[in-house]
Amino acid sequence: MSEHLSANPLALSELFSAPRDDCGATVAFVGTVRNLHQGEAVDGLHYSAHEPSADAALARICDEARARFDIRELRILHRLGALGIGDAAVLLVCQAPHREAAFEAARWALETLKQQVPIFKQEHYVDGASTWLDGQSLVTSSSPDS
Amino acid sequence: MSEHLSANPLALSELFSAPRDDCGATVAFVGTVRNLHQGEAVDGLHYSAHEPSADAALARICDEARARFDIRELRILHRLGALGIGDAAVLLVCQAPHREAAFEAARWALETLKQQVPIFKQEHYVDGASTWLDGQSLVTSSSPDS
Amino acid sequence: MTVTVEAYGKLIEIIPQPLRLDLPPGRVRDVIAALAEQFPGAAEDWPRVAVARGADILPRDAAIEPGDVLALIPPVGGG
Amino acid sequence: MTVTVEAYGKLIEIIPQPLRLDLPPGRVRDVIAALAEQFPGAAEDWPRVAVARGADILPRDAAIEPGDVLALIPPVGGG
């Protein structure tokens, strides 16, 4: 599909590479589907994406994290399609010389992912209802360089 | 050996259990041996512990993390013995409903581990020298309840 | 000129696919204005719908070319 | 009374094992004082060496019992 998007179940082993000799810290994050969202019993989710811009945005987040933080490696994989409770929606692995930067980069990347990547979440509830979750608008009025 | 101490190589799979339905976030940390410490080329490490108090301190950290943060699960495993570059010294896995608490609990537990657990690190350098690293003294003048 | 418009996220429930739009040469904001007129049911949403061309999210003042394939990107929320 | 003292960390290089100490009834601080006298080479370290009995780190004012097995815990630094 794309480098950072997968229609298949995610396994952390896909992102874990051998530890780098110059890194003392590896932080991994797995975001899974919870059985409850704002008090409603969740049955499952469906993630869709505008893949060209979503994949580019995820690649940009990885690059920018490597520039902003003292880390050596940051990888992100986001699941698309239908997910049940407990299924992994997003995986992230970060390697850094020291743990502070690894944790900070991981949190920054996840926060930025939520704000900037064209991925859309439809939540299905146990009572049969479903909702497209609202999120962050990507509208900008003018080009950065205009 | 003990619940939280292991003389054998650590594998993250020992700590990763199936995601809990009530948790949306799993944070994992792997601390590995770096090839450099304060400018010196490191050849390897040796960790030793006073096992009864070290195991109890690690159990207490896991319990206290569950009380201080909105998390459901926190596990820690620390390696003892001789480690080479890239070998895992400490593993931590934390599950929580939301990612903020999972990250905060993981960082707090690692920081507290360094301060409170009777584990001793001897570093061996490429030039043949070795050093016992200094750390945090556990001396207290009087009992908390005296 | 003619552009093709692809809907994403919740907009797939409002905008029939594929959608061809005929409109005078213009900018992203003109495409959004044309869609808002054609699909007034999503009126409150249009100011928050971004437009992508390929991997790029276009600002409102970006020029549109004949034949462009434009993706409508409602508010995002991955992770 | 007699207590057994076990060394950990860098103290294994200074204190022969096993070590039996004969001393009058007292507290942890008295054990440390006796060790500081017997092993003056580690003088600057003794104020920072904690004492554990079983899983418990003892405060300086804890009473020592005859037959106690005491672990000497220099500054710690796992992780």
CSV table of C-alpha atoms in Angstrom, one decimal:
chain,number,residue,atom,x,y,z
A,1,MET,CA,0.0,0.0,0.0
A,2,SER,CA,2.4,2.7,1.2
A,3,GLU,CA,5.4,2.9,3.5
A,4,HIS,CA,3.5,4.1,6.6
A,5,LEU,CA,0.0,2.7,6.0
A,6,SER,CA,-1.1,-0.9,6.2
A,7,ALA,CA,-4.4,-2.7,5.4
A,8,ASN,CA,-3.1,-5.8,7.4
A,9,PRO,CA,-2.9,-6.3,11.1
A,10,LEU,CA,0.1,-4.6,12.6
A,11,ALA,CA,2.9,-6.4,14.5
A,12,LEU,CA,5.4,-4.5,16.5
A,13,SER,CA,8.1,-6.8,15.1
A,14,GLU,CA,7.7,-5.1,11.8
A,15,LEU,CA,9.1,-1.9,13.3
A,16,PHE,CA,11.6,-3.2,15.8
A,17,SER,CA,15.0,-3.5,14.3
A,18,ALA,CA,18.1,-4.6,16.1
A,19,PRO,CA,19.1,-2.0,18.7
A,20,ARG,CA,21.7,0.5,17.4
A,21,ASP,CA,25.1,0.5,19.1
A,22,ASP,CA,24.9,4.3,19.6
A,23,CYS,CA,21.4,4.1,21.2
A,24,GLY,CA,20.6,3.3,24.8
A,25,ALA,CA,16.8,3.8,24.6
A,26,THR,CA,14.1,2.3,22.5
A,27,VAL,CA,10.5,3.5,23.1
A,28,ALA,CA,7.6,1.7,21.4
A,29,PHE,CA,4.0,2.7,21.4
A,30,VAL,CA,1.0,0.6,20.3
A,31,GLY,CA,-2.4,2.3,20.0
A,32,THR,CA,-5.2,-0.2,20.3
A,33,VAL,CA,-9.0,0.0,19.9
A,34,ARG,CA,-10.6,0.5,23.3
A,35,ASN,CA,-14.0,-0.9,24.2
A,36,LEU,CA,-15.3,2.6,25.4
A,37,HIS,CA,-15.2,6.1,23.9
A,38,GLN,CA,-16.7,9.0,25.8
A,39,GLY,CA,-19.0,6.6,27.7
A,40,GLU,CA,-20.2,4.7,24.6
A,41,ALA,CA,-19.6,1.0,24.2
A,42,VAL,CA,-17.5,0.6,21.0
A,43,ASP,CA,-17.8,-2.4,18.7
A,44,GLY,CA,-15.1,-1.5,16.3
A,45,LEU,CA,-13.5,1.2,14.1
A,46,HIS,CA,-13.0,1.8,10.5
A,47,TYR,CA,-9.9,3.9,9.4
A,48,SER,CA,-9.6,5.3,5.9
A,49,ALA,CA,-7.1,7.7,4.5
A,50,HIS,CA,-6.2,9.8,1.6
A,51,GLU,CA,-3.2,7.7,1.0
A,52,PRO,CA,-0.9,9.9,-1.0
A,53,SER,CA,-1.0,12.8,1.4
A,54,ALA,CA,-1.3,10.6,4.5
A,55,ASP,CA,1.8,8.6,3.6
A,56,ALA,CA,3.7,11.9,2.8
A,57,ALA,CA,2.6,13.4,6.1
A,58,LEU,CA,3.7,10.4,8.1
A,59,ALA,CA,7.1,10.5,6.3
A,60,ARG,CA,7.4,14.2,7.1
A,61,ILE,CA,6.6,13.6,10.8
A,62,CYS,CA,9.4,11.0,11.0
A,63,ASP,CA,11.9,13.3,9.3
A,64,GLU,CA,10.9,16.3,11.4
A,65,ALA,CA,11.2,14.3,14.6
A,66,ARG,CA,14.7,13.3,13.7
A,67,ALA,CA,15.5,16.9,13.1
A,68,ARG,CA,13.8,18.3,16.3
A,69,PHE,CA,15.0,15.7,18.8
A,70,ASP,CA,18.3,13.9,19.6
A,71,ILE,CA,17.1,10.6,18.2
A,72,ARG,CA,18.5,8.3,15.5
A,73,GLU,CA,15.4,6.4,14.3
A,74,LEU,CA,11.6,6.9,14.3
A,75,ARG,CA,9.2,4.7,12.5
A,76,ILE,CA,5.4,4.9,12.3
A,77,LEU,CA,2.9,2.5,10.9
A,78,HIS,CA,-0.9,3.2,10.8
A,79,ARG,CA,-3.5,0.6,10.2
A,80,LEU,CA,-6.4,1.1,7.7
A,81,GLY,CA,-9.7,-0.8,7.3
A,82,ALA,CA,-11.9,-2.5,9.8
A,83,LEU,CA,-10.6,-3.0,13.4
A,84,GLY,CA,-12.0,-4.8,16.3
A,85,ILE,CA,-11.5,-4.1,20.1
A,86,GLY,CA,-7.8,-4.7,21.0
A,87,ASP,CA,-6.6,-4.4,17.4
A,88,ALA,CA,-3.6,-2.2,16.8
A,89,ALA,CA,-4.3,1.1,15.1
A,90,VAL,CA,-0.9,2.7,15.2
A,91,LEU,CA,2.6,1.5,16.0
A,92,LEU,CA,5.6,3.7,16.7
A,93,VAL,CA,9.2,2.8,17.5
A,94,CYS,CA,11.9,5.4,18.4
A,95,GLN,CA,15.6,4.8,19.1
A,96,ALA,CA,17.8,7.4,20.7
A,97,PRO,CA,21.0,7.7,22.7
A,98,HIS,CA,19.1,8.7,25.8
A,99,ARG,CA,15.6,7.9,27.0
A,100,GLU,CA,14.4,11.5,27.5
A,101,ALA,CA,14.6,12.3,23.8
A,102,ALA,CA,13.1,9.0,22.8
A,103,PHE,CA,10.0,9.6,25.0
A,104,GLU,CA,9.7,13.2,23.9
A,105,ALA,CA,10.0,12.4,20.2
A,106,ALA,CA,7.4,9.6,20.5
A,107,ARG,CA,4.9,11.8,22.2
A,108,TRP,CA,5.4,14.6,19.8
A,109,ALA,CA,5.1,12.3,16.8
A,110,LEU,CA,1.8,10.8,18.0
A,111,GLU,CA,0.4,14.3,18.8
A,112,THR,CA,1.4,15.6,15.4
A,113,LEU,CA,0.0,12.5,13.7
A,114,LYS,CA,-3.4,13.2,15.2
A,115,GLN,CA,-3.3,16.8,14.0
A,116,GLN,CA,-1.8,16.5,10.5
A,117,VAL,CA,-2.4,13.2,8.8
A,118,PRO,CA,-5.3,12.7,6.5
A,119,ILE,CA,-6.8,9.7,8.2
A,120,PHE,CA,-10.5,9.4,9.1
A,121,LYS,CA,-12.0,7.4,11.9
A,122,GLN,CA,-15.5,6.0,11.9
A,123,GLU,CA,-16.6,4.5,15.2
A,124,HIS,CA,-19.1,1.7,15.4
A,125,TYR,CA,-21.0,1.3,18.6
A,126,VAL,CA,-22.5,-1.8,20.3
A,127,ASP,CA,-26.0,-0.3,19.9
A,128,GLY,CA,-25.6,-0.3,16.1
A,129,ALA,CA,-25.0,3.4,15.6
A,130,SER,CA,-21.8,4.8,14.1
A,131,THR,CA,-20.1,8.2,13.9
A,132,TRP,CA,-17.4,9.9,11.9
A,133,LEU,CA,-15.2,11.4,14.6
A,134,ASP,CA,-14.4,15.0,14.3
A,135,GLY,CA,-10.8,16.2,14.2
A,136,GLN,CA,-8.4,18.8,13.1
A,137,SER,CA,-9.0,20.8,9.9
A,138,LEU,CA,-6.1,21.0,7.5
A,139,VAL,CA,-7.3,24.2,5.9
A,140,THR,CA,-4.6,26.9,5.4
A,141,SER,CA,-5.4,30.2,3.8
A,142,SER,CA,-2.1,30.7,1.8
A,143,SER,CA,1.1,28.9,0.9
A,144,PRO,CA,3.9,29.2,3.4
A,145,ASP,CA,6.0,30.9,0.8
A,146,SER,CA,3.4,33.1,-0.7
B,1,MET,CA,15.7,-15.7,40.3
B,2,SER,CA,13.1,-13.1,41.2
B,3,GLU,CA,10.0,-11.7,39.6
B,4,HIS,CA,11.7,-8.5,38.3
B,5,LEU,CA,15.3,-9.6,37.9
B,6,SER,CA,16.7,-12.0,35.3
B,7,ALA,CA,20.1,-13.5,34.6
B,8,ASN,CA,19.1,-14.4,31.1
B,9,PRO,CA,18.8,-12.2,28.0
B,10,LEU,CA,15.5,-10.2,28.1
B,11,ALA,CA,12.9,-10.4,25.3
B,12,LEU,CA,10.1,-7.9,25.2
B,13,SER,CA,7.7,-10.7,24.4
B,14,GLU,CA,8.1,-11.8,28.0
B,15,LEU,CA,6.3,-8.6,29.1
B,16,PHE,CA,3.8,-8.0,26.3
B,17,SER,CA,0.6,-9.5,27.1
B,18,ALA,CA,-2.6,-9.3,24.9
B,19,PRO,CA,-3.9,-5.7,24.9
B,20,ARG,CA,-6.6,-5.1,27.5
B,21,ASP,CA,-10.0,-4.2,26.1
B,22,ASP,CA,-10.1,-1.2,28.4
B,23,CYS,CA,-6.8,0.2,27.3
B,24,GLY,CA,-6.0,2.2,24.2
B,25,ALA,CA,-2.3,2.7,24.8
B,26,THR,CA,0.7,0.4,25.4
B,27,VAL,CA,4.1,2.0,25.9
B,28,ALA,CA,7.2,-0.2,25.9
B,29,PHE,CA,10.7,0.8,26.8
B,30,VAL,CA,13.9,-1.1,26.2
B,31,GLY,CA,17.1,0.2,27.7
B,32,THR,CA,20.2,-1.2,25.9
B,33,VAL,CA,23.9,-1.0,26.5
B,34,ARG,CA,25.4,1.9,24.4
B,35,ASN,CA,28.9,1.9,22.9
B,36,LEU,CA,29.8,5.2,24.6
B,37,HIS,CA,29.4,6.7,28.1
B,38,GLN,CA,30.6,10.2,28.8
B,39,GLY,CA,33.0,10.0,25.9
B,40,GLU,CA,34.5,6.7,26.8
B,41,ALA,CA,34.2,3.7,24.4
B,42,VAL,CA,32.3,1.0,26.3
B,43,ASP,CA,33.0,-2.7,25.9
B,44,GLY,CA,30.3,-4.0,28.2
B,45,LEU,CA,28.6,-3.8,31.5
B,46,HIS,CA,28.1,-6.0,34.6
B,47,TYR,CA,24.9,-5.5,36.6
B,48,SER,CA,24.7,-7.0,40.1
B,49,ALA,CA,21.9,-6.5,42.7
B,50,HIS,CA,21.0,-7.1,46.3
B,51,GLU,CA,18.2,-9.3,45.1
B,52,PRO,CA,15.8,-9.3,48.0
B,53,SER,CA,15.6,-5.5,48.3
B,54,ALA,CA,15.9,-4.9,44.5
B,55,ASP,CA,13.0,-7.2,43.7
B,56,ALA,CA,10.9,-5.7,46.4
B,57,ALA,CA,11.8,-2.1,45.2
B,58,LEU,CA,10.8,-3.0,41.7
B,59,ALA,CA,7.5,-4.5,42.8
B,60,ARG,CA,6.8,-1.4,44.9
B,61,ILE,CA,7.5,0.9,41.9
B,62,CYS,CA,5.0,-1.1,39.8
B,63,ASP,CA,2.4,-0.9,42.6
B,64,GLU,CA,3.0,2.8,43.2
B,65,ALA,CA,2.8,3.6,39.5
B,66,ARG,CA,-0.6,1.9,39.3
B,67,ALA,CA,-1.7,4.1,42.3
B,68,ARG,CA,-0.3,7.4,41.0
B,69,PHE,CA,-1.3,7.2,37.3
B,70,ASP,CA,-4.4,6.2,35.4
B,71,ILE,CA,-2.9,3.0,34.1
B,72,ARG,CA,-4.0,-0.6,34.3
B,73,GLU,CA,-0.7,-2.5,34.0
B,74,LEU,CA,3.0,-1.8,34.5
B,75,ARG,CA,5.7,-4.4,34.3
B,76,ILE,CA,9.5,-4.1,34.7
B,77,LEU,CA,12.2,-6.6,34.2
B,78,HIS,CA,15.9,-5.8,34.9
B,79,ARG,CA,18.8,-7.8,33.6
B,80,LEU,CA,21.7,-8.9,35.8
B,81,GLY,CA,25.1,-10.3,34.8
B,82,ALA,CA,27.4,-9.5,31.9
B,83,LEU,CA,26.0,-7.5,29.0
B,84,GLY,CA,27.5,-6.6,25.7
B,85,ILE,CA,26.8,-3.6,23.5
B,86,GLY,CA,23.1,-3.6,22.4
B,87,ASP,CA,22.0,-6.1,25.1
B,88,ALA,CA,18.8,-5.1,26.9
B,89,ALA,CA,19.4,-4.0,30.5
B,90,VAL,CA,15.8,-3.1,31.4
B,91,LEU,CA,12.4,-3.7,29.9
B,92,LEU,CA,9.2,-1.9,30.8
B,93,VAL,CA,5.7,-2.3,29.5
B,94,CYS,CA,2.7,-0.1,30.5
B,95,GLN,CA,-0.9,-0.3,29.5
B,96,ALA,CA,-3.4,2.5,30.1
B,97,PRO,CA,-6.8,3.7,28.7
B,98,HIS,CA,-5.0,6.8,27.3
B,99,ARG,CA,-1.5,7.4,26.1
B,100,GLU,CA,-0.6,10.4,28.3
B,101,ALA,CA,-0.8,8.4,31.5
B,102,ALA,CA,1.0,5.5,29.8
B,103,PHE,CA,4.0,7.7,28.9
B,104,GLU,CA,4.0,9.5,32.2
B,105,ALA,CA,3.9,6.3,34.2
B,106,ALA,CA,6.7,4.7,32.1
B,107,ARG,CA,9.0,7.7,32.6
B,108,TRP,CA,8.3,8.0,36.3
B,109,ALA,CA,9.0,4.3,36.8
B,110,LEU,CA,12.3,4.4,35.0
B,111,GLU,CA,13.4,7.5,36.8
B,112,THR,CA,12.4,6.0,40.2
B,113,LEU,CA,14.1,2.7,39.3
B,114,LYS,CA,17.4,4.6,38.9
B,115,GLN,CA,17.0,6.3,42.2
B,116,GLN,CA,15.7,3.5,44.4
B,117,VAL,CA,16.6,0.0,43.3
B,118,PRO,CA,19.7,-1.7,44.8
B,119,ILE,CA,21.3,-2.5,41.4
B,120,PHE,CA,25.0,-1.8,40.8
B,121,LYS,CA,26.6,-1.1,37.4
B,122,GLN,CA,30.2,-1.8,36.6
B,123,GLU,CA,31.2,-0.5,33.2
B,124,HIS,CA,34.1,-2.0,31.2
B,125,TYR,CA,35.8,0.1,28.6
B,126,VAL,CA,37.5,-0.8,25.4
B,127,ASP,CA,40.9,0.3,26.8
B,128,GLY,CA,40.6,-2.4,29.5
B,129,ALA,CA,39.7,-0.1,32.4
B,130,SER,CA,36.5,-0.5,34.4
B,131,THR,CA,34.5,1.6,36.8
B,132,TRP,CA,31.7,1.2,39.3
B,133,LEU,CA,29.3,3.9,38.4
B,134,ASP,CA,28.3,6.2,41.2
B,135,GLY,CA,24.6,6.7,41.8
B,136,GLN,CA,22.0,7.5,44.4
B,137,SER,CA,22.5,6.8,48.1
B,138,LEU,CA,19.7,5.0,49.8
B,139,VAL,CA,20.6,6.2,53.3
B,140,THR,CA,17.8,7.5,55.5
B,141,SER,CA,18.3,8.8,59.0
B,142,SER,CA,15.2,7.5,60.6
B,143,SER,CA,12.1,5.3,59.9
B,144,PRO,CA,9.2,7.0,58.2
B,145,ASP,CA,7.0,6.3,61.2
B,146,SER,CA,9.6,7.1,63.9
C,1,MET,CA,-12.4,23.9,-17.0
C,2,THR,CA,-13.1,20.5,-15.6
C,3,VAL,CA,-11.7,18.9,-12.4
C,4,THR,CA,-12.3,15.6,-10.7
C,5,VAL,CA,-13.3,15.7,-7.1
C,6,GLU,CA,-12.8,12.7,-4.8
C,7,ALA,CA,-14.5,12.6,-1.4
C,8,TYR,CA,-12.8,11.2,1.8
C,9,GLY,CA,-14.0,10.5,5.3
C,10,LYS,CA,-17.5,11.5,6.1
C,11,LEU,CA,-17.8,13.4,2.8
C,12,ILE,CA,-18.3,10.0,1.0
C,13,GLU,CA,-21.8,10.1,2.5
C,14,ILE,CA,-22.6,13.4,0.9
C,15,ILE,CA,-20.8,13.6,-2.4
C,16,PRO,CA,-21.5,11.1,-5.2
C,17,GLN,CA,-18.4,9.5,-6.7
C,18,PRO,CA,-16.9,10.1,-9.1
C,19,LEU,CA,-17.7,13.8,-9.3
C,20,ARG,CA,-16.7,16.1,-12.2
C,21,LEU,CA,-16.9,19.8,-11.7
C,22,ASP,CA,-17.1,22.4,-14.5
C,23,LEU,CA,-15.9,25.8,-13.3
C,24,PRO,CA,-14.1,28.8,-14.5
C,25,PRO,CA,-10.3,29.0,-14.0
C,26,GLY,CA,-9.7,29.8,-10.3
C,27,ARG,CA,-8.3,28.8,-7.0
C,28,VAL,CA,-9.0,26.2,-4.3
C,29,ARG,CA,-11.4,28.6,-2.6
C,30,ASP,CA,-13.5,28.7,-5.8
C,31,VAL,CA,-13.8,24.9,-5.9
C,32,ILE,CA,-14.9,24.9,-2.3
C,33,ALA,CA,-17.5,27.7,-3.0
C,34,ALA,CA,-18.9,25.7,-6.0
C,35,LEU,CA,-19.2,22.6,-3.8
C,36,ALA,CA,-20.8,24.5,-1.0
C,37,GLU,CA,-23.4,25.7,-3.5
C,38,GLN,CA,-24.0,22.2,-4.9
C,39,PHE,CA,-24.0,20.4,-1.6
C,40,PRO,CA,-25.5,22.9,0.9
C,41,GLY,CA,-26.3,20.0,3.3
C,42,ALA,CA,-22.7,20.1,4.5
C,43,ALA,CA,-22.7,23.9,4.7
C,44,GLU,CA,-21.1,24.1,8.2
C,45,ASP,CA,-18.4,21.7,7.2
C,46,TRP,CA,-17.0,23.4,4.0
C,47,PRO,CA,-14.8,26.0,5.7
C,48,ARG,CA,-13.0,23.1,7.4
C,49,VAL,CA,-12.6,20.9,4.4
C,50,ALA,CA,-9.1,20.9,2.9
C,51,VAL,CA,-8.1,20.0,-0.6
C,52,ALA,CA,-5.2,17.8,-1.6
C,53,ARG,CA,-3.6,17.3,-5.0
C,54,GLY,CA,-1.5,14.2,-5.0
C,55,ALA,CA,0.5,14.2,-1.7
C,56,ASP,CA,0.1,18.0,-1.2
C,57,ILE,CA,-2.5,19.7,0.9
C,58,LEU,CA,-3.3,22.9,-1.1
C,59,PRO,CA,-3.8,26.3,0.6
C,60,ARG,CA,-7.0,28.1,-0.2
C,61,ASP,CA,-5.2,30.5,-2.6
C,62,ALA,CA,-3.5,27.7,-4.7
C,63,ALA,CA,-4.4,27.8,-8.4
C,64,ILE,CA,-6.3,24.9,-9.9
C,65,GLU,CA,-5.4,23.5,-13.3
C,66,PRO,CA,-7.7,21.9,-15.8
C,67,GLY,CA,-7.8,18.1,-15.3
C,68,ASP,CA,-6.7,18.3,-11.7
C,69,VAL,CA,-7.8,15.4,-9.4
C,70,LEU,CA,-8.7,17.0,-6.1
C,71,ALA,CA,-9.2,15.2,-2.9
C,72,LEU,CA,-11.6,16.6,-0.3
C,73,ILE,CA,-10.1,16.2,3.2
C,74,PRO,CA,-12.5,16.7,6.1
C,75,PRO,CA,-11.0,17.2,9.6
C,76,VAL,CA,-8.5,14.4,10.3
C,77,GLY,CA,-8.1,12.2,13.4
C,78,GLY,CA,-5.9,9.2,13.0
C,79,GLY,CA,-4.1,7.4,15.9
D,1,MET,CA,26.7,-9.6,69.6
D,2,THR,CA,27.6,-11.0,66.2
D,3,VAL,CA,26.2,-10.0,62.9
D,4,THR,CA,27.1,-11.1,59.3
D,5,VAL,CA,27.9,-8.4,56.8
D,6,GLU,CA,27.5,-8.9,53.0
D,7,ALA,CA,29.1,-6.5,50.6
D,8,TYR,CA,27.4,-5.4,47.3
D,9,GLY,CA,28.5,-3.3,44.4
D,10,LYS,CA,31.9,-1.7,44.6
D,11,LEU,CA,32.2,-2.7,48.3
D,12,ILE,CA,33.0,-6.3,47.3
D,13,GLU,CA,36.5,-4.9,46.3
D,14,ILE,CA,37.1,-3.6,49.9
D,15,ILE,CA,35.3,-5.9,52.3
D,16,PRO,CA,36.4,-9.5,52.5
D,17,GLN,CA,33.5,-12.0,52.4
D,18,PRO,CA,32.0,-13.4,54.5
D,19,LEU,CA,32.5,-10.8,57.3
D,20,ARG,CA,31.5,-11.4,60.9
D,21,LEU,CA,31.4,-8.3,63.1
D,22,ASP,CA,31.4,-8.5,66.9
D,23,LEU,CA,29.9,-5.3,68.4
D,24,PRO,CA,27.8,-4.2,71.4
D,25,PRO,CA,24.0,-4.0,70.9
D,26,GLY,CA,23.2,-1.0,68.8
D,27,ARG,CA,21.8,0.5,65.7
D,28,VAL,CA,22.6,0.6,62.0
D,29,ARG,CA,24.7,3.7,62.5
D,30,ASP,CA,26.9,1.8,65.0
D,31,VAL,CA,27.5,-0.9,62.4
D,32,ILE,CA,28.5,1.7,59.9
D,33,ALA,CA,30.8,3.3,62.4
D,34,ALA,CA,32.5,0.0,63.2
D,35,LEU,CA,33.0,-0.7,59.5
D,36,ALA,CA,34.4,2.8,58.9
D,37,GLU,CA,37.0,2.1,61.6
D,38,GLN,CA,37.9,-1.3,60.2
D,39,PHE,CA,37.9,-0.2,56.6
D,40,PRO,CA,39.2,3.4,56.6
D,41,GLY,CA,40.1,3.1,52.9
D,42,ALA,CA,36.4,3.7,52.0
D,43,ALA,CA,36.0,6.5,54.5
D,44,GLU,CA,34.3,9.0,52.2
D,45,ASP,CA,31.8,6.3,51.1
D,46,TRP,CA,30.5,5.1,54.4
D,47,PRO,CA,28.0,8.0,54.9
D,48,ARG,CA,26.4,7.0,51.6
D,49,VAL,CA,26.3,3.2,52.2
D,50,ALA,CA,22.8,2.0,53.2
D,51,VAL,CA,22.1,-1.3,55.1
D,52,ALA,CA,19.5,-3.8,54.1
D,53,ARG,CA,18.1,-6.7,56.1
D,54,GLY,CA,16.2,-9.0,53.8
D,55,ALA,CA,14.0,-6.9,51.5
D,56,ASP,CA,14.1,-3.9,53.7
D,57,ILE,CA,16.5,-0.9,53.6
D,58,LEU,CA,17.0,0.0,57.2
D,59,PRO,CA,17.2,3.6,58.4
D,60,ARG,CA,20.3,4.6,60.4
D,61,ASP,CA,18.4,4.5,63.7
D,62,ALA,CA,17.0,0.9,63.2
D,63,ALA,CA,18.0,-1.5,66.0
D,64,ILE,CA,20.3,-4.5,65.1
D,65,GLU,CA,19.6,-7.9,66.5
D,66,PRO,CA,22.2,-10.6,67.2
D,67,GLY,CA,22.6,-12.9,64.2
D,68,ASP,CA,21.3,-10.3,61.7
D,69,VAL,CA,22.5,-10.7,58.1
D,70,LEU,CA,23.1,-7.2,56.9
D,71,ALA,CA,23.7,-6.2,53.3
D,72,LEU,CA,25.8,-3.1,52.6
D,73,ILE,CA,24.2,-1.2,49.7
D,74,PRO,CA,26.4,1.5,48.1
D,75,PRO,CA,24.8,4.1,45.9
D,76,VAL,CA,22.5,2.5,43.4
D,77,GLY,CA,22.2,3.0,39.6
D,78,GLY,CA,20.2,0.5,37.6
D,79,GLY,CA,18.5,1.1,34.3
